[in-house]
Amino acid sequence: MKPLLFWIGLHVSLWAHPHFFIDTDVTIEKTHILYRWTFDALNSKLLLFEFDSDKNGVLDHEEASRFLKAHFYPLEANRYNIVLQSGENELLVKPSDVNVTVEKKRIIVAFVTQNALSKPSTLCTIDATLYIAYALRNVQSLYAYEVQKSDVDFCLGVMP
Amino acid sequence: MPYHEFLGIIVAWQKTINDSIVQAFETLEAQPSLDIYATIVLSAFVYGLVHALGPGHGKMVIASYFLVHGSKMRDALKAAFLTSLVHTLSALSVTLVLYLFFEQTIMRHFTLINTYMYKLSGTLIIVIACLLWFEIRKIHREECPDTQPSSLLKIAFSVGIVPCPGVMSIVLLAMILGYYTLGIASAMSMSLGMGITMSLAAIASTRFKQTVARNRYETLFQVLSYAGVGLLLCLGIALVL
């Protein structure tokens, strides 16, 4: 197993480096977790060029659907880059109420996962391919928590 | 410093430079001036320096290559700057084609093209590793075989063919806003920055091999050559998989 993990790690870290930078806000409630991903200014501009067909600076329903289909839902293959471990079990991360907005020329994707944390849990956001860097900007939690973060990924230890 | 921490610092710098380039373009749109032009081109140069410090961009391939083949600093510099130039020209061409013909799906194609280019690059690197292996077998009694210009071109092409997404983003931004010349100038400036960073890897490798050659550790010299080929092979296979 170890050689395999080493190979996978080597395989990715040899050339992978982030080109998307996402500032993340996390809100942990009793029954769910709310995520807010704010894309960096450069990529927001480039993505708006592609998806904001009428060039009005916002993404209407049809434009937002196209955007999510191209840049959010494909992340399902990697569990939306979220690892949520509660006690011994890894919880299923299934986004709902997915919403795309544009604020101050930056694209924001907000979504909810229906995960209730009843045991000490670890919530991490990381892109295994390192193409996207997730920086933790703000946490609001009903429970006590500890943060371990870098400019590429982060983990929260939550103690319900 | 742990690798993860180092990567974090580079990512933070890159993000800051990214943001400042976008801001500069916005200022340029509001109030065009030569100063802002210069700021963007200079920022692109720094971006190139920092961007190539992270993983990728062929530093390891070039370093492995110089463990095998030749040990002249001039060749190391040539290979690094040639690779950086091909890396940038590839990005410029791809961005131009995407901008002109695939406007509605441009960002989706960015990732797709990179994936296939990595595989092509990996295949070429494997071919080069095999050719080098035959070469070492043929000339293993000679000291420090000279690097042929054609072989420098081969390595630069194999590694550089993967378009740099960093260059693509900046050039695309410039094109979207209608600053075509500035986009190309920024790309060349980035290329220069990346070339300097990539040169460090190549120079370190040649210096190391020079030390070994000077001290006449012949066995180690040969082991290093084979290790370089092995590394190249592993890198090529990793890219193809």
mmCIF file of C-alpha atoms in Angstrom:
data_model
loop_
_atom_site.group_PDB
_atom_site.id
_atom_site.type_symbol
_atom_site.label_atom_id
_atom_site.label_comp_id
_atom_site.label_asym_id
_atom_site.label_seq_id
_atom_site.Cartn_x
_atom_site.Cartn_y
_atom_site.Cartn_z
ATOM 1 C CA MET A 1 0.000 0.000 0.000
ATOM 2 C CA LYS A 2 2.784 2.403 0.993
ATOM 3 C CA PRO A 3 4.596 2.219 -2.385
ATOM 4 C CA LEU A 4 1.267 2.848 -4.106
ATOM 5 C CA LEU A 5 0.568 5.927 -1.952
ATOM 6 C CA PHE A 6 4.123 7.140 -2.551
ATOM 7 C CA TRP A 7 3.668 6.695 -6.306
ATOM 8 C CA ILE A 8 0.338 8.565 -6.313
ATOM 9 C CA GLY A 9 1.856 11.354 -4.229
ATOM 10 C CA LEU A 10 4.898 11.590 -6.479
ATOM 11 C CA HIS A 11 2.750 11.410 -9.587
ATOM 12 C CA VAL A 12 0.732 14.473 -8.557
ATOM 13 C CA SER A 13 3.366 16.560 -6.813
ATOM 14 C CA LEU A 14 5.821 16.340 -9.720
ATOM 15 C CA TRP A 15 4.020 18.891 -11.826
ATOM 16 C CA ALA A 16 0.712 19.827 -10.197
ATOM 17 C CA HIS A 17 0.321 23.367 -8.953
ATOM 18 C CA PRO A 18 -2.761 25.490 -8.301
ATOM 19 C CA HIS A 19 -4.291 27.677 -10.994
ATOM 20 C CA PHE A 20 -7.609 28.326 -9.285
ATOM 21 C CA PHE A 21 -7.642 30.021 -5.888
ATOM 22 C CA ILE A 22 -10.789 29.706 -3.819
ATOM 23 C CA ASP A 23 -11.462 31.490 -0.532
ATOM 24 C CA THR A 24 -13.702 29.309 1.584
ATOM 25 C CA ASP A 25 -16.213 30.229 4.294
ATOM 26 C CA VAL A 26 -17.662 27.381 6.352
ATOM 27 C CA THR A 27 -20.684 27.551 8.655
ATOM 28 C CA ILE A 28 -21.375 24.509 10.800
ATOM 29 C CA GLU A 29 -24.943 24.238 12.065
ATOM 30 C CA LYS A 30 -26.722 21.500 14.014
ATOM 31 C CA THR A 31 -28.208 19.722 10.990
ATOM 32 C CA HIS A 32 -26.115 20.909 8.083
ATOM 33 C CA ILE A 33 -22.916 22.589 6.908
ATOM 34 C CA LEU A 34 -22.907 25.632 4.657
ATOM 35 C CA TYR A 35 -19.995 26.247 2.293
ATOM 36 C CA ARG A 36 -19.224 29.398 0.366
ATOM 37 C CA TRP A 37 -16.494 29.283 -2.264
ATOM 38 C CA THR A 38 -15.268 32.610 -3.624
ATOM 39 C CA PHE A 39 -13.223 32.312 -6.818
ATOM 40 C CA ASP A 40 -10.134 34.497 -7.342
ATOM 41 C CA ALA A 41 -10.447 37.706 -9.352
ATOM 42 C CA LEU A 42 -8.533 36.473 -12.414
ATOM 43 C CA ASN A 43 -10.453 33.232 -12.888
ATOM 44 C CA SER A 44 -13.760 34.960 -12.076
ATOM 45 C CA LYS A 45 -13.102 37.328 -14.974
ATOM 46 C CA LEU A 46 -12.198 34.483 -17.333
ATOM 47 C CA LEU A 47 -15.164 32.359 -16.270
ATOM 48 C CA LEU A 48 -17.556 35.290 -16.628
ATOM 49 C CA PHE A 49 -16.219 35.828 -20.142
ATOM 50 C CA GLU A 50 -17.296 32.272 -20.958
ATOM 51 C CA PHE A 51 -20.543 31.959 -19.032
ATOM 52 C CA ASP A 52 -21.972 35.477 -18.783
ATOM 53 C CA SER A 53 -23.330 35.356 -22.338
ATOM 54 C CA ASP A 54 -25.234 38.659 -22.137
ATOM 55 C CA LYS A 55 -22.242 40.382 -20.473
ATOM 56 C CA ASN A 56 -24.379 41.969 -17.760
ATOM 57 C CA GLY A 57 -21.973 41.023 -14.949
ATOM 58 C CA VAL A 58 -24.287 38.461 -13.323
ATOM 59 C CA LEU A 59 -25.046 34.823 -14.043
ATOM 60 C CA ASP A 60 -28.752 34.284 -14.706
ATOM 61 C CA HIS A 61 -30.390 30.897 -14.163
ATOM 62 C CA GLU A 62 -29.369 29.400 -17.505
ATOM 63 C CA GLU A 63 -25.818 30.791 -17.344
ATOM 64 C CA ALA A 64 -25.426 29.584 -13.742
ATOM 65 C CA SER A 65 -26.641 26.098 -14.716
ATOM 66 C CA ARG A 66 -24.069 25.923 -17.497
ATOM 67 C CA PHE A 67 -21.360 27.103 -15.106
ATOM 68 C CA LEU A 68 -22.243 24.528 -12.438
ATOM 69 C CA LYS A 69 -22.438 21.741 -15.008
ATOM 70 C CA ALA A 70 -18.957 22.602 -16.260
ATOM 71 C CA HIS A 71 -17.113 23.587 -13.083
ATOM 72 C CA PHE A 72 -18.941 22.302 -9.997
ATOM 73 C CA TYR A 73 -20.787 19.040 -10.599
ATOM 74 C CA PRO A 74 -17.767 17.317 -12.203
ATOM 75 C CA LEU A 75 -16.156 17.615 -8.742
ATOM 76 C CA GLU A 76 -18.549 14.878 -7.596
ATOM 77 C CA ALA A 77 -15.972 12.377 -8.866
ATOM 78 C CA ASN A 78 -13.710 13.644 -6.073
ATOM 79 C CA ARG A 79 -16.512 14.102 -3.477
ATOM 80 C CA TYR A 80 -16.486 17.833 -4.149
ATOM 81 C CA ASN A 81 -12.966 17.954 -2.710
ATOM 82 C CA ILE A 82 -14.436 17.609 0.777
ATOM 83 C CA VAL A 83 -13.499 14.886 3.233
ATOM 84 C CA LEU A 84 -15.810 14.612 6.234
ATOM 85 C CA GLN A 85 -14.985 12.037 8.857
ATOM 86 C CA SER A 86 -17.254 11.693 11.883
ATOM 87 C CA GLY A 87 -15.895 9.305 14.485
ATOM 88 C CA GLU A 88 -14.848 6.220 12.545
ATOM 89 C CA ASN A 89 -17.149 6.848 9.607
ATOM 90 C CA GLU A 90 -16.655 8.904 6.493
ATOM 91 C CA LEU A 91 -19.847 10.823 5.787
ATOM 92 C CA LEU A 92 -21.379 11.259 2.363
ATOM 93 C CA VAL A 93 -21.008 14.802 1.028
ATOM 94 C CA LYS A 94 -23.964 15.642 -1.175
ATOM 95 C CA PRO A 95 -24.431 19.337 -1.982
ATOM 96 C CA SER A 96 -27.913 20.807 -2.116
ATOM 97 C CA ASP A 97 -29.260 24.359 -2.534
ATOM 98 C CA VAL A 98 -26.344 25.103 -4.858
ATOM 99 C CA ASN A 99 -26.331 28.758 -5.772
ATOM 100 C CA VAL A 100 -24.003 30.874 -7.927
ATOM 101 C CA THR A 101 -23.716 34.624 -7.539
ATOM 102 C CA VAL A 102 -21.298 37.345 -8.582
ATOM 103 C CA GLU A 103 -20.179 39.806 -5.914
ATOM 104 C CA LYS A 104 -17.537 42.467 -6.480
ATOM 105 C CA LYS A 105 -16.720 40.792 -9.832
ATOM 106 C CA ARG A 106 -15.966 37.491 -8.124
ATOM 107 C CA ILE A 107 -17.910 34.281 -8.682
ATOM 108 C CA ILE A 108 -19.290 32.729 -5.493
ATOM 109 C CA VAL A 109 -20.645 29.198 -5.246
ATOM 110 C CA ALA A 110 -22.654 28.508 -2.073
ATOM 111 C CA PHE A 111 -24.067 25.139 -1.126
ATOM 112 C CA VAL A 112 -25.255 23.076 1.808
ATOM 113 C CA THR A 113 -24.517 19.499 2.824
ATOM 114 C CA GLN A 114 -26.985 17.773 5.139
ATOM 115 C CA ASN A 115 -24.436 16.464 7.591
ATOM 116 C CA ALA A 116 -25.209 16.524 11.322
ATOM 117 C CA LEU A 117 -22.055 16.167 13.390
ATOM 118 C CA SER A 118 -22.772 14.171 16.527
ATOM 119 C CA LYS A 119 -19.269 12.853 17.207
ATOM 120 C CA PRO A 120 -15.827 14.495 17.087
ATOM 121 C CA SER A 121 -15.306 15.095 13.375
ATOM 122 C CA THR A 122 -12.740 16.189 10.847
ATOM 123 C CA LEU A 123 -13.754 18.309 7.889
ATOM 124 C CA CYS A 124 -11.120 18.889 5.219
ATOM 125 C CA THR A 125 -11.202 20.619 1.867
ATOM 126 C CA ILE A 126 -8.437 19.632 -0.528
ATOM 127 C CA ASP A 127 -8.040 19.103 -4.239
ATOM 128 C CA ALA A 128 -6.006 15.928 -4.674
ATOM 129 C CA THR A 129 -4.851 17.135 -8.104
ATOM 130 C CA LEU A 130 -3.671 20.454 -6.582
ATOM 131 C CA TYR A 131 -5.278 22.307 -9.495
ATOM 132 C CA ILE A 132 -7.458 24.268 -7.067
ATOM 133 C CA ALA A 133 -6.081 25.854 -3.885
ATOM 134 C CA TYR A 134 -8.637 26.225 -1.105
ATOM 135 C CA ALA A 135 -7.838 28.876 1.507
ATOM 136 C CA LEU A 136 -9.956 29.022 4.639
ATOM 137 C CA ARG A 137 -11.247 32.547 5.167
ATOM 138 C CA ASN A 138 -13.889 32.292 7.849
ATOM 139 C CA VAL A 139 -15.501 29.662 10.094
ATOM 140 C CA GLN A 140 -18.709 29.923 12.053
ATOM 141 C CA SER A 141 -19.531 26.899 14.137
ATOM 142 C CA LEU A 142 -22.057 25.868 16.703
ATOM 143 C CA TYR A 143 -19.378 23.670 18.212
ATOM 144 C CA ALA A 144 -15.808 24.155 19.368
ATOM 145 C CA TYR A 145 -13.288 23.641 16.589
ATOM 146 C CA GLU A 146 -9.619 23.707 15.750
ATOM 147 C CA VAL A 147 -8.113 24.750 12.449
ATOM 148 C CA GLN A 148 -5.140 23.399 10.545
ATOM 149 C CA LYS A 149 -4.617 25.252 7.304
ATOM 150 C CA SER A 150 -2.266 26.250 4.529
ATOM 151 C CA ASP A 151 -2.790 28.321 1.407
ATOM 152 C CA VAL A 152 -3.642 25.149 -0.503
ATOM 153 C CA ASP A 153 -6.001 23.238 1.795
ATOM 154 C CA PHE A 154 -7.405 23.130 5.307
ATOM 155 C CA CYS A 155 -8.877 20.848 7.940
ATOM 156 C CA LEU A 156 -11.224 21.583 10.806
ATOM 157 C CA GLY A 157 -11.424 19.424 13.894
ATOM 158 C CA VAL A 158 -14.957 19.835 15.248
ATOM 159 C CA MET A 159 -15.924 18.794 18.773
ATOM 160 C CA PRO A 160 -19.753 18.539 19.147
ATOM 161 C CA MET B 1 11.290 24.102 5.498
ATOM 162 C CA PRO B 2 8.668 21.369 4.883
ATOM 163 C CA TYR B 3 7.584 21.038 1.244
ATOM 164 C CA HIS B 4 3.914 21.734 2.014
ATOM 165 C CA GLU B 5 4.882 24.997 3.742
ATOM 166 C CA PHE B 6 7.080 26.002 0.795
ATOM 167 C CA LEU B 7 4.234 25.273 -1.649
ATOM 168 C CA GLY B 8 1.885 27.325 0.552
ATOM 169 C CA ILE B 9 4.210 30.347 0.379
ATOM 170 C CA ILE B 10 4.467 30.106 -3.417
ATOM 171 C CA VAL B 11 0.695 29.776 -3.743
ATOM 172 C CA ALA B 12 0.162 32.835 -1.532
ATOM 173 C CA TRP B 13 2.640 34.910 -3.607
ATOM 174 C CA GLN B 14 1.098 33.713 -6.836
ATOM 175 C CA LYS B 15 -2.378 34.632 -5.643
ATOM 176 C CA THR B 16 -1.198 38.109 -4.632
ATOM 177 C CA ILE B 17 0.478 38.681 -8.017
ATOM 178 C CA ASN B 18 -2.633 37.338 -9.795
ATOM 179 C CA ASP B 19 -4.818 39.833 -7.958
ATOM 180 C CA SER B 20 -2.435 42.722 -8.624
ATOM 181 C CA ILE B 21 -2.355 41.917 -12.369
ATOM 182 C CA VAL B 22 -6.158 41.942 -12.500
ATOM 183 C CA GLN B 23 -6.219 45.245 -10.610
ATOM 184 C CA ALA B 24 -3.639 46.699 -12.998
ATOM 185 C CA PHE B 25 -5.759 45.667 -16.001
ATOM 186 C CA GLU B 26 -8.794 47.317 -14.394
ATOM 187 C CA THR B 27 -6.802 50.502 -13.847
ATOM 188 C CA LEU B 28 -5.618 50.320 -17.448
ATOM 189 C CA GLU B 29 -9.195 50.087 -18.664
ATOM 190 C CA ALA B 30 -10.203 53.114 -16.614
ATOM 191 C CA GLN B 31 -7.108 55.208 -17.265
ATOM 192 C CA PRO B 32 -4.645 53.917 -19.877
ATOM 193 C CA SER B 33 -1.041 54.896 -19.218
ATOM 194 C CA LEU B 34 2.449 53.702 -20.059
ATOM 195 C CA ASP B 35 3.173 53.190 -16.346
ATOM 196 C CA ILE B 36 0.392 50.640 -16.039
ATOM 197 C CA TYR B 37 1.627 48.869 -19.188
ATOM 198 C CA ALA B 38 5.072 48.622 -17.623
ATOM 199 C CA THR B 39 3.604 47.483 -14.281
ATOM 200 C CA ILE B 40 1.711 44.641 -15.976
ATOM 201 C CA VAL B 41 4.748 43.452 -17.953
ATOM 202 C CA LEU B 42 6.931 43.620 -14.820
ATOM 203 C CA SER B 43 4.289 41.826 -12.715
ATOM 204 C CA ALA B 44 4.140 39.125 -15.400
ATOM 205 C CA PHE B 45 7.922 38.699 -15.087
ATOM 206 C CA VAL B 46 7.693 38.278 -11.299
ATOM 207 C CA TYR B 47 4.712 35.974 -11.786
ATOM 208 C CA GLY B 48 6.861 33.831 -14.111
ATOM 209 C CA LEU B 49 9.680 33.674 -11.548
ATOM 210 C CA VAL B 50 7.336 32.651 -8.729
ATOM 211 C CA HIS B 51 5.046 30.424 -10.794
ATOM 212 C CA ALA B 52 7.929 28.237 -11.987
ATOM 213 C CA LEU B 53 9.164 27.816 -8.400
ATOM 214 C CA GLY B 54 6.225 25.483 -7.794
ATOM 215 C CA PRO B 55 6.051 21.911 -9.006
ATOM 216 C CA GLY B 56 5.928 21.318 -12.751
ATOM 217 C CA HIS B 57 7.354 23.331 -15.646
ATOM 218 C CA GLY B 58 9.939 20.635 -16.362
ATOM 219 C CA LYS B 59 12.586 21.594 -13.798
ATOM 220 C CA MET B 60 13.023 17.997 -12.686
ATOM 221 C CA VAL B 61 13.102 16.699 -16.267
ATOM 222 C CA ILE B 62 15.786 19.209 -17.225
ATOM 223 C CA ALA B 63 17.784 18.453 -14.084
ATOM 224 C CA SER B 64 17.579 14.703 -14.822
ATOM 225 C CA TYR B 65 18.592 15.343 -18.413
ATOM 226 C CA PHE B 66 21.731 17.195 -17.341
ATOM 227 C CA LEU B 67 22.629 14.401 -14.957
ATOM 228 C CA VAL B 68 22.881 12.247 -18.063
ATOM 229 C CA HIS B 69 23.978 14.487 -20.846
ATOM 230 C CA GLY B 70 26.607 17.175 -20.780
ATOM 231 C CA SER B 71 27.679 19.432 -17.982
ATOM 232 C CA LYS B 72 28.190 22.859 -19.498
ATOM 233 C CA MET B 73 26.458 25.753 -17.805
ATOM 234 C CA ARG B 74 25.853 27.396 -21.192
ATOM 235 C CA ASP B 75 23.867 24.337 -22.299
ATOM 236 C CA ALA B 76 21.920 24.330 -19.041
ATOM 237 C CA LEU B 77 20.882 27.945 -19.575
ATOM 238 C CA LYS B 78 20.005 27.270 -23.208
ATOM 239 C CA ALA B 79 17.837 24.281 -22.302
ATOM 240 C CA ALA B 80 16.020 26.144 -19.515
ATOM 241 C CA PHE B 81 15.245 29.252 -21.587
ATOM 242 C CA LEU B 82 14.324 27.188 -24.673
ATOM 243 C CA THR B 83 11.923 25.094 -22.589
ATOM 244 C CA SER B 84 10.403 28.199 -21.068
ATOM 245 C CA LEU B 85 10.016 29.741 -24.530
ATOM 246 C CA VAL B 86 8.324 26.624 -25.963
ATOM 247 C CA HIS B 87 6.120 26.458 -22.815
ATOM 248 C CA THR B 88 5.033 30.061 -23.440
ATOM 249 C CA LEU B 89 4.642 29.791 -27.232
ATOM 250 C CA SER B 90 2.541 26.676 -26.757
ATOM 251 C CA ALA B 91 0.329 28.558 -24.271
ATOM 252 C CA LEU B 92 0.071 31.553 -26.611
ATOM 253 C CA SER B 93 -0.942 29.405 -29.594
ATOM 254 C CA VAL B 94 -3.488 27.373 -27.633
ATOM 255 C CA THR B 95 -5.028 30.497 -26.088
ATOM 256 C CA LEU B 96 -5.251 32.189 -29.461
ATOM 257 C CA VAL B 97 -6.997 29.189 -31.054
ATOM 258 C CA LEU B 98 -9.380 28.839 -28.096
ATOM 259 C CA TYR B 99 -10.135 32.565 -28.085
ATOM 260 C CA LEU B 100 -10.830 32.660 -31.823
ATOM 261 C CA PHE B 101 -12.748 29.397 -32.249
ATOM 262 C CA PHE B 102 -14.017 28.162 -28.862
ATOM 263 C CA GLU B 103 -15.158 31.300 -27.072
ATOM 264 C CA GLN B 104 -18.185 29.590 -25.512
ATOM 265 C CA THR B 105 -16.229 26.706 -23.996
ATOM 266 C CA ILE B 106 -12.835 28.273 -23.475
ATOM 267 C CA MET B 107 -12.228 27.478 -19.784
ATOM 268 C CA ARG B 108 -13.406 23.874 -20.153
ATOM 269 C CA HIS B 109 -10.901 23.371 -22.971
ATOM 270 C CA PHE B 110 -8.067 24.811 -20.833
ATOM 271 C CA THR B 111 -8.063 21.771 -18.555
ATOM 272 C CA LEU B 112 -8.785 19.265 -21.309
ATOM 273 C CA ILE B 113 -5.934 20.447 -23.512
ATOM 274 C CA ASN B 114 -3.516 20.370 -20.597
ATOM 275 C CA THR B 115 -4.444 16.787 -19.774
ATOM 276 C CA TYR B 116 -3.706 15.586 -23.321
ATOM 277 C CA MET B 117 -0.571 17.706 -23.663
ATOM 278 C CA TYR B 118 0.820 16.177 -20.440
ATOM 279 C CA LYS B 119 0.340 12.720 -21.958
ATOM 280 C CA LEU B 120 2.046 13.743 -25.209
ATOM 281 C CA SER B 121 4.876 15.332 -23.243
ATOM 282 C CA GLY B 122 5.241 12.153 -21.138
ATOM 283 C CA THR B 123 5.484 10.013 -24.268
ATOM 284 C CA LEU B 124 8.178 12.269 -25.758
ATOM 285 C CA ILE B 125 10.132 12.222 -22.481
ATOM 286 C CA ILE B 126 10.047 8.394 -22.481
ATOM 287 C CA VAL B 127 11.381 8.380 -26.058
ATOM 288 C CA ILE B 128 14.181 10.787 -25.057
ATOM 289 C CA ALA B 129 15.033 8.664 -22.012
ATOM 290 C CA CYS B 130 15.349 5.594 -24.256
ATOM 291 C CA LEU B 131 17.551 7.468 -26.761
ATOM 292 C CA LEU B 132 19.773 8.728 -23.923
ATOM 293 C CA TRP B 133 20.105 5.220 -22.556
ATOM 294 C CA PHE B 134 21.426 3.976 -25.900
ATOM 295 C CA GLU B 135 23.738 6.991 -26.054
ATOM 296 C CA ILE B 136 25.216 6.314 -22.601
ATOM 297 C CA ARG B 137 25.832 2.722 -23.552
ATOM 298 C CA LYS B 138 27.710 3.901 -26.638
ATOM 299 C CA ILE B 139 29.838 6.598 -25.041
ATOM 300 C CA HIS B 140 30.216 5.489 -21.443
ATOM 301 C CA ARG B 141 33.993 5.549 -21.699
ATOM 302 C CA GLU B 142 34.119 9.240 -22.617
ATOM 303 C CA GLU B 143 34.085 12.009 -20.021
ATOM 304 C CA CYS B 144 31.354 14.622 -20.122
ATOM 305 C CA PRO B 145 29.963 14.132 -23.618
ATOM 306 C CA ASP B 146 28.938 17.420 -25.183
ATOM 307 C CA THR B 147 25.292 18.229 -25.525
ATOM 308 C CA GLN B 148 24.170 18.582 -29.112
ATOM 309 C CA PRO B 149 21.957 21.565 -29.952
ATOM 310 C CA SER B 150 19.437 19.243 -31.603
ATOM 311 C CA SER B 151 19.093 17.239 -28.407
ATOM 312 C CA LEU B 152 18.564 20.444 -26.392
ATOM 313 C CA LEU B 153 15.755 21.316 -28.768
ATOM 314 C CA LYS B 154 14.247 17.860 -28.322
ATOM 315 C CA ILE B 155 14.195 18.134 -24.532
ATOM 316 C CA ALA B 156 12.880 21.715 -24.653
ATOM 317 C CA PHE B 157 10.114 20.681 -27.022
ATOM 318 C CA SER B 158 9.169 17.559 -25.038
ATOM 319 C CA VAL B 159 8.862 19.403 -21.754
ATOM 320 C CA GLY B 160 7.684 22.776 -22.993
ATOM 321 C CA ILE B 161 4.903 21.497 -25.222
ATOM 322 C CA VAL B 162 2.520 21.460 -22.243
ATOM 323 C CA PRO B 163 1.072 24.976 -22.369
ATOM 324 C CA CYS B 164 1.516 26.905 -19.149
ATOM 325 C CA PRO B 165 -1.959 27.567 -17.674
ATOM 326 C CA GLY B 166 -0.548 30.610 -15.876
ATOM 327 C CA VAL B 167 0.496 32.191 -19.168
ATOM 328 C CA MET B 168 -2.803 31.163 -20.759
ATOM 329 C CA SER B 169 -4.812 32.921 -18.034
ATOM 330 C CA ILE B 170 -2.918 36.211 -18.285
ATOM 331 C CA VAL B 171 -2.930 36.208 -22.107
ATOM 332 C CA LEU B 172 -6.632 35.361 -22.221
ATOM 333 C CA LEU B 173 -7.423 38.169 -19.778
ATOM 334 C CA ALA B 174 -5.493 40.614 -21.968
ATOM 335 C CA MET B 175 -7.271 39.370 -25.101
ATOM 336 C CA ILE B 176 -10.716 39.574 -23.519
ATOM 337 C CA LEU B 177 -10.019 43.208 -22.672
ATOM 338 C CA GLY B 178 -8.635 43.868 -26.157
ATOM 339 C CA TYR B 179 -4.960 44.347 -25.205
ATOM 340 C CA TYR B 180 -3.414 41.874 -27.652
ATOM 341 C CA THR B 181 0.099 43.340 -27.776
ATOM 342 C CA LEU B 182 0.209 43.673 -24.019
ATOM 343 C CA GLY B 183 -0.909 40.039 -23.703
ATOM 344 C CA ILE B 184 1.963 38.860 -25.875
ATOM 345 C CA ALA B 185 4.467 41.152 -24.109
ATOM 346 C CA SER B 186 3.295 39.823 -20.725
ATOM 347 C CA ALA B 187 3.623 36.238 -21.940
ATOM 348 C CA MET B 188 7.205 36.831 -23.113
ATOM 349 C CA SER B 189 8.008 38.576 -19.844
ATOM 350 C CA MET B 190 6.606 35.595 -17.920
ATOM 351 C CA SER B 191 8.657 33.308 -20.112
ATOM 352 C CA LEU B 192 11.818 35.168 -19.134
ATOM 353 C CA GLY B 193 10.918 34.882 -15.435
ATOM 354 C CA MET B 194 10.176 31.164 -15.741
ATOM 355 C CA GLY B 195 13.389 30.658 -17.705
ATOM 356 C CA ILE B 196 15.452 32.147 -14.857
ATOM 357 C CA THR B 197 13.839 29.850 -12.276
ATOM 358 C CA MET B 198 14.176 26.806 -14.518
ATOM 359 C CA SER B 199 17.841 27.658 -15.136
ATOM 360 C CA LEU B 200 18.518 27.211 -11.421
ATOM 361 C CA ALA B 201 17.487 23.546 -11.595
ATOM 362 C CA ALA B 202 19.568 22.966 -14.724
ATOM 363 C CA ILE B 203 22.629 24.777 -13.315
ATOM 364 C CA ALA B 204 22.421 22.903 -9.997
ATOM 365 C CA SER B 205 22.369 19.646 -11.901
ATOM 366 C CA THR B 206 25.326 20.524 -14.168
ATOM 367 C CA ARG B 207 27.365 21.806 -11.212
ATOM 368 C CA PHE B 208 26.749 18.572 -9.384
ATOM 369 C CA LYS B 209 27.840 16.538 -12.381
ATOM 370 C CA GLN B 210 30.890 18.781 -12.930
ATOM 371 C CA THR B 211 31.977 18.118 -9.344
ATOM 372 C CA VAL B 212 31.664 14.394 -9.874
ATOM 373 C CA ALA B 213 33.532 14.569 -13.195
ATOM 374 C CA ARG B 214 36.304 16.762 -11.728
ATOM 375 C CA ASN B 215 36.872 14.328 -8.904
ATOM 376 C CA ARG B 216 36.997 11.467 -11.383
ATOM 377 C CA TYR B 217 34.537 9.273 -9.522
ATOM 378 C CA GLU B 218 33.962 7.319 -12.709
ATOM 379 C CA THR B 219 31.634 4.740 -11.243
ATOM 380 C CA LEU B 220 29.515 7.431 -9.607
ATOM 381 C CA PHE B 221 29.590 9.348 -12.881
ATOM 382 C CA GLN B 222 28.094 6.390 -14.707
ATOM 383 C CA VAL B 223 25.611 5.660 -11.951
ATOM 384 C CA LEU B 224 24.442 9.272 -12.127
ATOM 385 C CA SER B 225 23.938 8.992 -15.876
ATOM 386 C CA TYR B 226 21.807 5.893 -15.498
ATOM 387 C CA ALA B 227 19.974 7.456 -12.539
ATOM 388 C CA GLY B 228 19.156 10.460 -14.744
ATOM 389 C CA VAL B 229 17.730 8.171 -17.440
ATOM 390 C CA GLY B 230 15.779 6.287 -14.779
ATOM 391 C CA LEU B 231 14.359 9.536 -13.415
ATOM 392 C CA LEU B 232 13.392 10.691 -16.903
ATOM 393 C CA LEU B 233 11.670 7.369 -17.556
ATOM 394 C CA CYS B 234 9.745 7.578 -14.265
ATOM 395 C CA LEU B 235 8.713 11.177 -14.988
ATOM 396 C CA GLY B 236 7.570 10.256 -18.496
ATOM 397 C CA ILE B 237 5.571 7.271 -17.266
ATOM 398 C CA ALA B 238 4.042 9.345 -14.447
ATOM 399 C CA LEU B 239 2.881 11.940 -16.973
ATOM 400 C CA VAL B 240 1.379 9.339 -19.307
ATOM 401 C CA LEU B 241 -0.512 7.491 -16.545
#
